[in-house]
Amino acid sequence: MIKGKSLIEVNDFSLEEIDDLLSFAGKIIDSEKNYSGLCKGNLIATLFYEPSTRTKFSFESAILRLGGQVIGFADAMTSSVSKGESLIDTIQTISCYADLIIMRHPKEGAPKLASKNSSVPIINGGDGGHQHPTQTLTDLLTIRQLKGPISNFTIGLCGDLKFGRTTHSLTKILLKYPDINFVFISPEELRIPEYIKEGISNNRYQETFSLESCIDTLDILYMTRIQKERFFSEEEYLRLKDSYILDMNIMKMAKNDMIVMHPLPRVNEIATEVDQDDRAVYFKQAKYGMYVRMALISKILGKGGN
Amino acid sequence: MINVSKLKKGIVIDHIKSGNGYKIFSQLGLDKLEDTVVLLKNIPSNKMGVKDLIKIENDIYLDLTVLGLIDSGVTINIIENGQKKEKIKLELPKKVYGILKCKNPRCISTIEDVGDIEFTLVNPSTKEYQCEYCHEKTKL
């Protein structure tokens, strides 16, 4: 049961709890109006210690669509943090006011520390380059809504697979589902780390540099941005940043029912012409992100049934 | 070779990696004991080339966690009536508190007073422990 639990990393929830959550999100998508007052009377704090327009808006729209109310800050400098208050003290104070705290913090492990010092549940909205569990839940809901049960497909993960936390946590959770094959598409310098591959049997994955060579085998293509902030040298970033540009010429080689996902924001890796293709689902994915957060918030507050 | 008389009752800490003997001696506070304690350094060993060894002529409480963290390869022999009564092979503790610090500059523990951090053993062969907050691995 998710009620009263914190979500710091996806592994905090069992597969059964995740499936239950995704089913509930599916019900909200089918009849959103039925759930519009579900969290009426609940006050939820969003503590964003670093800017994140997308995640903050997604959480806050989820809360408002459930009829809940929001307090919080979008910049640590406008809070008592600027006076030197510790994270532990802030959390102990805010947990006196709110029923649930959603936080993003630049330091890794900050939400875990918060959950040890809070009297209310904590949802991790991203801690540096470490964990971003609601992005993974978003990805799972997108797959489930658009491709049916999470099993028996081939997913290609493309771009920065070395530093991209999104692809790491998605791969790790998908390994718990049956009959999923992986194609890791990246430049040599940005290959998926060994410790992620260790969990996958050899016949279930392949690695390649070339997107064109494998796109016809994919049921899902998960594109990622090559992140400038991960590079020590500007020169290396410039050399690798446009390693992959998905355009309609490449899309022509893909299956008719393949879907293209992306955690957003995108830079150059998907040409805007692809947005018009029905297989491009990344904006739909952002919408599913709001729905999965609605389901998560309700369930943690004990409002979504068992 | 120096001859040290056979122990009748006490503890022998054997197979200490050469150089670790004094660390163990200090960490266990053996210098404060009033019993006879012998620290032998660089003894020839078939298995290890050279090794250190400690003999304590009494039963004392040994903090096996501290020993395991300094040198998990040691063996501890409990001696009674001149005979080996028990042999303890050390293993690295699965979890340690307050001993290791996280070296990851991106970890919350570097800017907040988090108290003792729990580190979990993730790889006994490389003696790697994982920080409970950022999951970064640290070697002993």
Coordinates of C-alpha atoms in Angstrom, one line a residue:
Chain A
M1 CA 0.0 0.0 0.0
I2 CA 1.4 3.4 -1.0
K3 CA -0.6 5.4 1.5
G4 CA 1.7 7.4 3.8
K5 CA 4.9 6.3 1.9
S6 CA 7.6 8.5 0.6
L7 CA 8.9 8.1 -2.9
I8 CA 12.6 8.8 -3.0
E9 CA 13.5 6.3 -5.7
V10 CA 11.4 4.0 -7.9
N11 CA 12.6 0.9 -5.9
D12 CA 10.7 2.3 -2.9
F13 CA 7.6 0.8 -4.5
S14 CA 7.0 -2.8 -5.3
L15 CA 6.1 -3.8 -8.9
E16 CA 2.6 -4.5 -7.6
E17 CA 2.3 -1.0 -6.1
I18 CA 3.6 0.5 -9.4
D19 CA 1.1 -1.5 -11.5
D20 CA -1.7 -0.4 -9.1
L21 CA -0.6 3.2 -9.4
L22 CA -0.4 3.0 -13.2
S23 CA -3.9 1.4 -13.3
F24 CA -5.2 4.2 -11.2
A25 CA -3.6 6.8 -13.4
G26 CA -5.3 5.1 -16.4
K27 CA -8.7 5.5 -14.6
I28 CA -8.0 9.2 -14.1
I29 CA -7.2 9.6 -17.8
D30 CA -10.4 7.9 -18.7
S31 CA -12.6 10.0 -16.5
E32 CA -10.7 12.9 -15.1
K33 CA -13.7 14.8 -13.9
N34 CA -14.6 12.0 -11.4
Y35 CA -11.4 12.7 -9.6
S36 CA -11.3 16.5 -9.6
G37 CA -12.2 16.9 -5.9
L38 CA -10.3 13.9 -4.7
C39 CA -7.7 15.9 -2.7
K40 CA -10.0 18.8 -1.7
G41 CA -8.9 20.0 1.7
N42 CA -5.3 18.8 1.3
L43 CA -2.4 21.2 1.4
I44 CA 0.7 20.2 -0.4
A45 CA 4.1 21.9 -0.3
T46 CA 6.4 22.1 -3.4
L47 CA 9.9 23.0 -2.3
F48 CA 12.0 23.7 -5.4
Y49 CA 15.6 24.4 -4.3
E50 CA 16.6 24.7 -8.0
P51 CA 14.5 25.9 -10.9
S52 CA 12.5 23.4 -12.9
T53 CA 9.6 24.8 -14.7
R54 CA 8.5 21.5 -16.2
T55 CA 8.4 19.3 -13.2
K56 CA 7.1 22.1 -10.9
F57 CA 4.2 22.8 -13.3
S58 CA 3.4 19.2 -13.7
F59 CA 3.2 18.6 -10.0
E60 CA 1.2 21.8 -9.3
S61 CA -1.3 21.1 -12.1
A62 CA -1.7 17.6 -10.7
I63 CA -2.5 19.0 -7.3
L64 CA -4.8 21.7 -8.5
R65 CA -6.7 19.2 -10.8
L66 CA -7.3 17.1 -7.8
G67 CA -8.7 20.0 -5.9
G68 CA -5.8 20.3 -3.5
Q69 CA -3.9 23.5 -2.6
V70 CA -0.3 24.4 -3.0
I71 CA 2.3 26.3 -0.9
G72 CA 6.0 26.5 -1.6
F73 CA 8.8 28.2 -3.3
A74 CA 10.4 27.9 -6.7
D75 CA 13.8 29.4 -5.8
A76 CA 15.6 28.7 -2.5
M77 CA 16.8 32.3 -2.4
T78 CA 13.2 33.5 -1.7
S79 CA 12.9 31.1 1.3
S80 CA 14.5 31.0 4.7
V81 CA 17.3 28.9 3.1
S82 CA 18.8 32.3 2.2
K83 CA 19.0 33.1 5.9
G84 CA 21.1 29.9 6.4
E85 CA 18.3 27.6 7.6
S86 CA 19.3 23.9 7.2
L87 CA 17.3 21.5 5.0
I88 CA 16.4 19.5 8.1
D89 CA 14.9 22.5 9.9
T90 CA 13.0 23.6 6.8
I91 CA 11.5 20.2 6.4
Q92 CA 10.6 19.8 10.1
T93 CA 8.8 23.2 9.9
I94 CA 7.0 22.7 6.6
S95 CA 5.8 19.2 7.6
C96 CA 3.8 20.9 10.4
Y97 CA 1.8 22.8 7.8
A98 CA 1.5 20.5 4.7
D99 CA 0.1 17.0 4.2
L100 CA 2.8 16.1 1.7
I101 CA 6.1 17.6 0.6
I102 CA 7.3 17.5 -3.0
M103 CA 10.9 18.6 -3.3
R104 CA 13.6 19.1 -5.9
H105 CA 17.2 19.8 -4.7
P106 CA 20.5 20.1 -6.4
K107 CA 22.3 17.8 -3.9
E108 CA 22.1 14.0 -4.2
G109 CA 20.2 12.4 -1.4
A110 CA 18.5 15.5 -0.1
P111 CA 15.0 14.0 -0.4
K112 CA 16.2 10.9 1.5
L113 CA 17.5 13.2 4.3
A114 CA 14.2 15.1 4.2
S115 CA 12.2 11.9 4.5
K116 CA 14.2 10.9 7.7
N117 CA 13.2 14.2 9.3
S118 CA 9.6 14.7 8.1
S119 CA 6.4 13.8 9.7
V120 CA 4.7 13.7 6.3
P121 CA 5.6 11.8 3.1
I122 CA 8.2 13.2 0.7
I123 CA 8.1 12.9 -3.1
N124 CA 11.4 13.3 -4.8
G125 CA 11.0 15.7 -7.7
G126 CA 14.7 15.2 -8.7
D127 CA 17.9 15.4 -6.7
G128 CA 20.8 16.5 -8.9
G129 CA 21.8 13.9 -11.4
H130 CA 20.8 11.1 -9.0
Q131 CA 17.1 10.1 -9.0
H132 CA 13.9 11.3 -10.6
P133 CA 11.4 8.6 -9.9
T134 CA 8.3 10.4 -11.2
Q135 CA 10.0 10.7 -14.6
T136 CA 10.3 6.9 -14.6
L137 CA 6.7 6.5 -13.6
T138 CA 5.8 8.9 -16.4
D139 CA 7.7 6.7 -18.9
L140 CA 6.0 3.5 -17.6
L141 CA 2.5 5.1 -17.8
T142 CA 3.3 6.3 -21.4
I143 CA 4.4 2.8 -22.5
R144 CA 1.4 1.2 -20.8
Q145 CA -1.2 3.6 -22.3
L146 CA 0.2 3.5 -25.8
K147 CA 1.7 0.0 -26.2
G148 CA -0.4 -2.0 -23.8
P149 CA 1.0 -4.3 -21.1
I150 CA 4.7 -3.6 -20.2
S151 CA 6.1 -6.7 -21.8
N152 CA 7.3 -8.2 -25.0
F153 CA 8.8 -5.3 -26.9
T154 CA 12.1 -3.9 -28.0
I155 CA 13.1 -0.4 -26.7
G156 CA 15.9 1.6 -28.2
L157 CA 17.5 4.2 -25.8
C158 CA 19.4 6.8 -27.8
G159 CA 21.8 9.6 -26.9
D160 CA 23.7 10.2 -23.7
L161 CA 23.4 6.8 -22.0
K162 CA 26.4 7.5 -19.7
F163 CA 25.2 10.4 -17.6
G164 CA 21.4 10.2 -18.4
R165 CA 19.7 9.2 -15.1
T166 CA 16.4 8.8 -17.0
T167 CA 17.6 6.0 -19.1
H168 CA 19.4 4.2 -16.2
S169 CA 16.3 4.1 -14.0
L170 CA 14.0 3.2 -16.9
T171 CA 16.3 0.3 -17.9
K172 CA 16.5 -0.9 -14.3
I173 CA 12.7 -0.9 -13.8
L174 CA 12.0 -2.5 -17.2
L175 CA 14.3 -5.4 -16.4
K176 CA 11.7 -6.4 -13.8
Y177 CA 9.1 -6.9 -16.6
P178 CA 9.1 -9.9 -18.9
D179 CA 10.4 -10.2 -22.5
I180 CA 11.8 -6.8 -23.0
N181 CA 14.8 -6.3 -25.3
F182 CA 17.1 -3.3 -25.2
V183 CA 19.1 -1.5 -27.9
F184 CA 21.6 1.0 -26.5
I185 CA 22.4 3.6 -29.2
S186 CA 25.1 6.0 -28.2
P187 CA 28.5 7.4 -29.2
E188 CA 31.5 5.4 -27.8
E189 CA 32.1 8.1 -25.2
L190 CA 28.5 8.1 -23.8
R191 CA 27.9 4.3 -23.6
I192 CA 25.6 2.9 -20.9
P193 CA 27.6 2.0 -17.8
E194 CA 28.7 -1.6 -17.2
Y195 CA 26.8 -1.8 -13.9
I196 CA 23.5 -1.2 -15.7
K197 CA 24.3 -3.9 -18.4
E198 CA 25.3 -6.4 -15.7
G199 CA 21.7 -7.0 -14.9
I200 CA 20.7 -7.9 -18.5
S201 CA 21.4 -11.2 -20.1
N202 CA 23.5 -11.0 -23.2
N203 CA 20.8 -12.1 -25.6
R204 CA 18.5 -9.3 -24.4
Y205 CA 20.5 -6.3 -25.4
Q206 CA 22.8 -4.9 -28.1
E207 CA 24.9 -1.8 -28.4
T208 CA 25.3 0.3 -31.5
F209 CA 26.4 3.7 -32.6
S210 CA 24.0 3.8 -35.5
L211 CA 20.3 4.7 -35.0
E212 CA 19.6 4.0 -38.7
S213 CA 20.9 0.5 -38.5
C214 CA 18.4 -0.6 -35.8
I215 CA 15.4 1.7 -35.9
D216 CA 13.4 -0.8 -38.0
T217 CA 13.6 -3.3 -35.1
L218 CA 12.3 -0.9 -32.4
D219 CA 8.8 -0.8 -30.9
I220 CA 9.8 2.2 -28.7
L221 CA 12.5 4.8 -29.4
Y222 CA 13.5 6.7 -26.3
M223 CA 15.6 9.8 -27.3
T224 CA 17.6 11.8 -24.8
R225 CA 19.4 15.1 -24.9
I226 CA 23.1 15.3 -24.7
Q227 CA 23.5 17.5 -21.6
K228 CA 26.1 20.3 -21.9
E229 CA 26.5 20.5 -18.1
R230 CA 27.9 16.9 -18.0
F231 CA 31.0 17.7 -20.0
F232 CA 34.2 19.0 -18.7
S233 CA 35.3 20.4 -22.1
E234 CA 33.2 22.6 -24.4
E235 CA 35.1 21.0 -27.3
E236 CA 33.9 17.5 -26.5
Y237 CA 30.4 18.7 -26.0
L238 CA 30.4 20.4 -29.4
R239 CA 31.8 17.3 -31.0
L240 CA 29.1 15.0 -29.6
K241 CA 26.0 17.2 -29.2
D242 CA 24.5 16.5 -32.6
S243 CA 25.5 12.8 -32.7
Y244 CA 21.8 12.0 -33.3
I245 CA 19.2 14.0 -35.1
L246 CA 16.0 12.1 -35.6
D247 CA 14.3 13.5 -38.7
M248 CA 11.6 12.3 -41.1
N249 CA 14.2 10.5 -43.3
I250 CA 15.1 8.3 -40.4
M251 CA 11.5 8.0 -39.2
K252 CA 10.6 6.5 -42.6
M253 CA 12.7 3.4 -41.7
A254 CA 10.8 2.8 -38.5
K255 CA 7.8 0.6 -37.8
N256 CA 4.4 2.2 -38.3
D257 CA 3.5 1.6 -34.7
M258 CA 6.8 2.6 -33.1
I259 CA 6.5 5.4 -30.6
V260 CA 9.1 8.1 -30.0
M261 CA 9.5 9.2 -26.4
H262 CA 11.7 11.9 -24.9
P263 CA 11.8 13.2 -21.3
L264 CA 12.1 16.8 -22.6
P265 CA 13.5 19.4 -22.9
R266 CA 14.8 18.6 -26.4
V267 CA 17.4 20.5 -28.1
N268 CA 18.4 19.3 -31.6
E269 CA 18.1 15.6 -31.2
I270 CA 14.5 15.5 -32.6
A271 CA 13.8 17.7 -35.7
T272 CA 10.6 19.7 -35.2
E273 CA 9.2 18.1 -38.4
V274 CA 8.9 14.9 -36.4
D275 CA 6.4 16.5 -34.0
Q276 CA 3.6 16.2 -36.7
D277 CA 4.1 12.4 -37.0
D278 CA 1.6 10.4 -34.9
R279 CA 4.4 8.3 -33.6
A280 CA 6.0 11.3 -31.8
V281 CA 4.4 11.0 -28.3
Y282 CA 6.8 13.2 -26.2
F283 CA 4.2 15.9 -25.6
K284 CA 1.6 13.3 -24.7
Q285 CA 4.2 11.8 -22.4
A286 CA 4.4 15.1 -20.6
K287 CA 0.7 15.0 -20.1
Y288 CA 0.9 11.4 -18.8
G289 CA 3.5 12.8 -16.4
M290 CA 0.8 15.0 -14.9
Y291 CA -1.7 12.1 -14.7
V292 CA 0.8 9.8 -13.0
R293 CA 1.6 12.5 -10.5
M294 CA -2.2 12.9 -9.8
A295 CA -2.4 9.2 -9.1
L296 CA 0.7 9.2 -7.0
I297 CA -0.4 12.2 -4.8
S298 CA -3.9 10.7 -4.3
K299 CA -2.5 7.3 -3.4
I300 CA 0.1 8.7 -1.0
L301 CA -2.6 10.8 0.7
G302 CA -4.8 7.6 0.9
K303 CA -7.4 9.0 -1.5
G304 CA -7.1 6.5 -4.4
G305 CA -8.4 3.3 -2.7
N306 CA -6.1 0.4 -1.7
Chain B
M1 CA 63.6 -15.2 14.9
I2 CA 62.4 -13.9 18.2
N3 CA 60.8 -16.6 20.3
V4 CA 57.6 -15.7 22.1
S5 CA 56.3 -18.3 24.6
K6 CA 53.2 -20.3 23.8
L7 CA 49.9 -18.7 25.0
K8 CA 48.0 -20.7 27.7
K9 CA 44.8 -18.6 27.7
G10 CA 44.0 -15.6 25.5
I11 CA 43.6 -14.4 22.0
V12 CA 45.8 -14.6 18.9
I13 CA 45.1 -12.3 16.0
D14 CA 46.8 -13.9 13.1
H15 CA 47.3 -13.3 9.4
I16 CA 47.4 -9.6 9.8
K17 CA 48.6 -7.9 6.6
S18 CA 52.1 -6.6 7.3
G19 CA 51.9 -3.0 8.5
N20 CA 48.3 -3.4 9.9
G21 CA 49.4 -4.8 13.2
Y22 CA 50.1 -1.5 14.8
K23 CA 46.9 0.0 13.5
I24 CA 44.9 -2.9 15.1
F25 CA 47.0 -2.6 18.2
S26 CA 46.1 1.1 18.5
Q27 CA 42.5 0.9 17.4
L28 CA 41.7 -1.9 19.9
G29 CA 43.4 0.2 22.6
L30 CA 45.8 -2.7 23.5
D31 CA 48.4 -0.2 24.8
K32 CA 46.0 0.4 27.7
L33 CA 45.7 -3.2 28.8
E34 CA 47.6 -4.4 31.9
D35 CA 47.8 -7.9 30.5
T36 CA 50.7 -9.2 28.5
V37 CA 50.3 -8.2 24.9
V38 CA 52.8 -9.0 22.1
L39 CA 52.8 -7.3 18.7
L40 CA 55.0 -9.1 16.2
K41 CA 55.8 -7.4 12.9
N42 CA 57.0 -8.8 9.5
I43 CA 57.0 -12.5 10.6
P44 CA 57.8 -14.9 7.7
S45 CA 54.6 -16.5 6.4
N46 CA 54.2 -19.3 3.8
K47 CA 50.8 -17.9 2.7
M48 CA 51.4 -14.2 3.0
G49 CA 55.2 -13.7 2.6
V50 CA 55.3 -11.6 5.7
K51 CA 52.6 -10.9 8.2
D52 CA 51.9 -9.3 11.6
L53 CA 50.6 -11.1 14.6
I54 CA 49.2 -10.0 18.0
K55 CA 49.0 -12.2 21.1
I56 CA 46.9 -11.0 24.1
E57 CA 47.3 -13.0 27.3
N58 CA 43.7 -12.7 28.5
D59 CA 40.1 -12.8 27.4
I60 CA 39.1 -9.4 26.3
Y61 CA 36.2 -8.0 24.2
L62 CA 37.2 -7.5 20.6
D63 CA 35.4 -5.1 18.4
L64 CA 35.2 -7.4 15.3
T65 CA 33.8 -4.5 13.2
V66 CA 36.8 -2.4 13.8
L67 CA 39.1 -5.3 13.0
G68 CA 37.1 -6.2 9.9
L69 CA 37.3 -2.7 8.6
I70 CA 41.1 -2.4 9.2
D71 CA 42.0 -5.9 7.9
S72 CA 39.2 -8.3 6.9
G73 CA 41.8 -11.0 6.2
V74 CA 42.8 -11.6 9.8
T75 CA 41.9 -14.8 11.7
I76 CA 41.2 -14.8 15.4
N77 CA 42.1 -17.8 17.6
I78 CA 40.7 -18.1 21.1
I79 CA 43.1 -20.1 23.2
E80 CA 42.3 -22.0 26.4
N81 CA 44.6 -24.4 28.3
G82 CA 47.1 -23.9 25.6
Q83 CA 44.7 -25.2 22.9
K84 CA 42.8 -23.5 20.1
K85 CA 39.2 -23.4 21.4
E86 CA 37.7 -21.3 18.6
K87 CA 38.7 -19.8 15.3
I88 CA 36.9 -16.8 14.0
K89 CA 37.3 -15.8 10.3
L90 CA 36.3 -12.2 9.9
E91 CA 34.0 -10.8 7.3
L92 CA 33.4 -7.2 6.3
P93 CA 30.4 -5.8 8.2
K94 CA 27.4 -5.5 5.9
K95 CA 26.6 -2.0 7.2
V96 CA 28.9 0.6 9.0
Y97 CA 27.8 3.8 10.7
G98 CA 29.9 6.8 11.6
I99 CA 33.2 5.3 10.2
L100 CA 33.1 6.4 6.6
K101 CA 32.5 9.8 5.1
C102 CA 31.0 10.4 1.6
K103 CA 33.5 11.9 -0.8
N104 CA 31.0 12.8 -3.5
P105 CA 30.9 16.6 -3.6
R106 CA 27.4 16.4 -4.9
C107 CA 26.1 14.5 -1.9
I108 CA 23.8 16.3 0.6
S109 CA 26.0 15.1 3.4
T110 CA 28.7 17.5 2.3
I111 CA 26.6 20.6 3.1
E112 CA 24.2 19.4 5.8
D113 CA 24.9 18.0 9.3
V114 CA 23.4 14.6 8.6
G115 CA 25.0 12.8 11.6
D116 CA 26.4 9.3 11.1
I117 CA 25.9 8.0 7.6
E118 CA 24.9 4.4 7.0
F119 CA 27.2 2.8 4.4
T120 CA 26.2 -0.6 2.9
L121 CA 28.7 -3.1 1.7
V122 CA 28.2 -3.6 -2.1
N123 CA 31.3 -5.4 -3.1
P124 CA 33.3 -7.4 -0.5
S125 CA 36.2 -8.1 -3.0
T126 CA 36.8 -4.5 -3.6
K127 CA 35.7 -3.4 -0.1
E128 CA 33.3 -0.9 -1.6
Y129 CA 30.6 0.6 0.5
Q130 CA 27.6 2.7 -0.7
C131 CA 26.5 6.0 0.8
E132 CA 22.8 5.8 2.0
Y133 CA 22.1 9.3 0.5
C134 CA 23.8 9.5 -2.9
H135 CA 24.7 5.8 -3.5
E136 CA 28.2 6.8 -4.4
K137 CA 30.7 4.0 -3.6
T138 CA 33.6 4.5 -1.3
K139 CA 36.5 2.1 -0.7
L140 CA 37.6 1.3 2.7

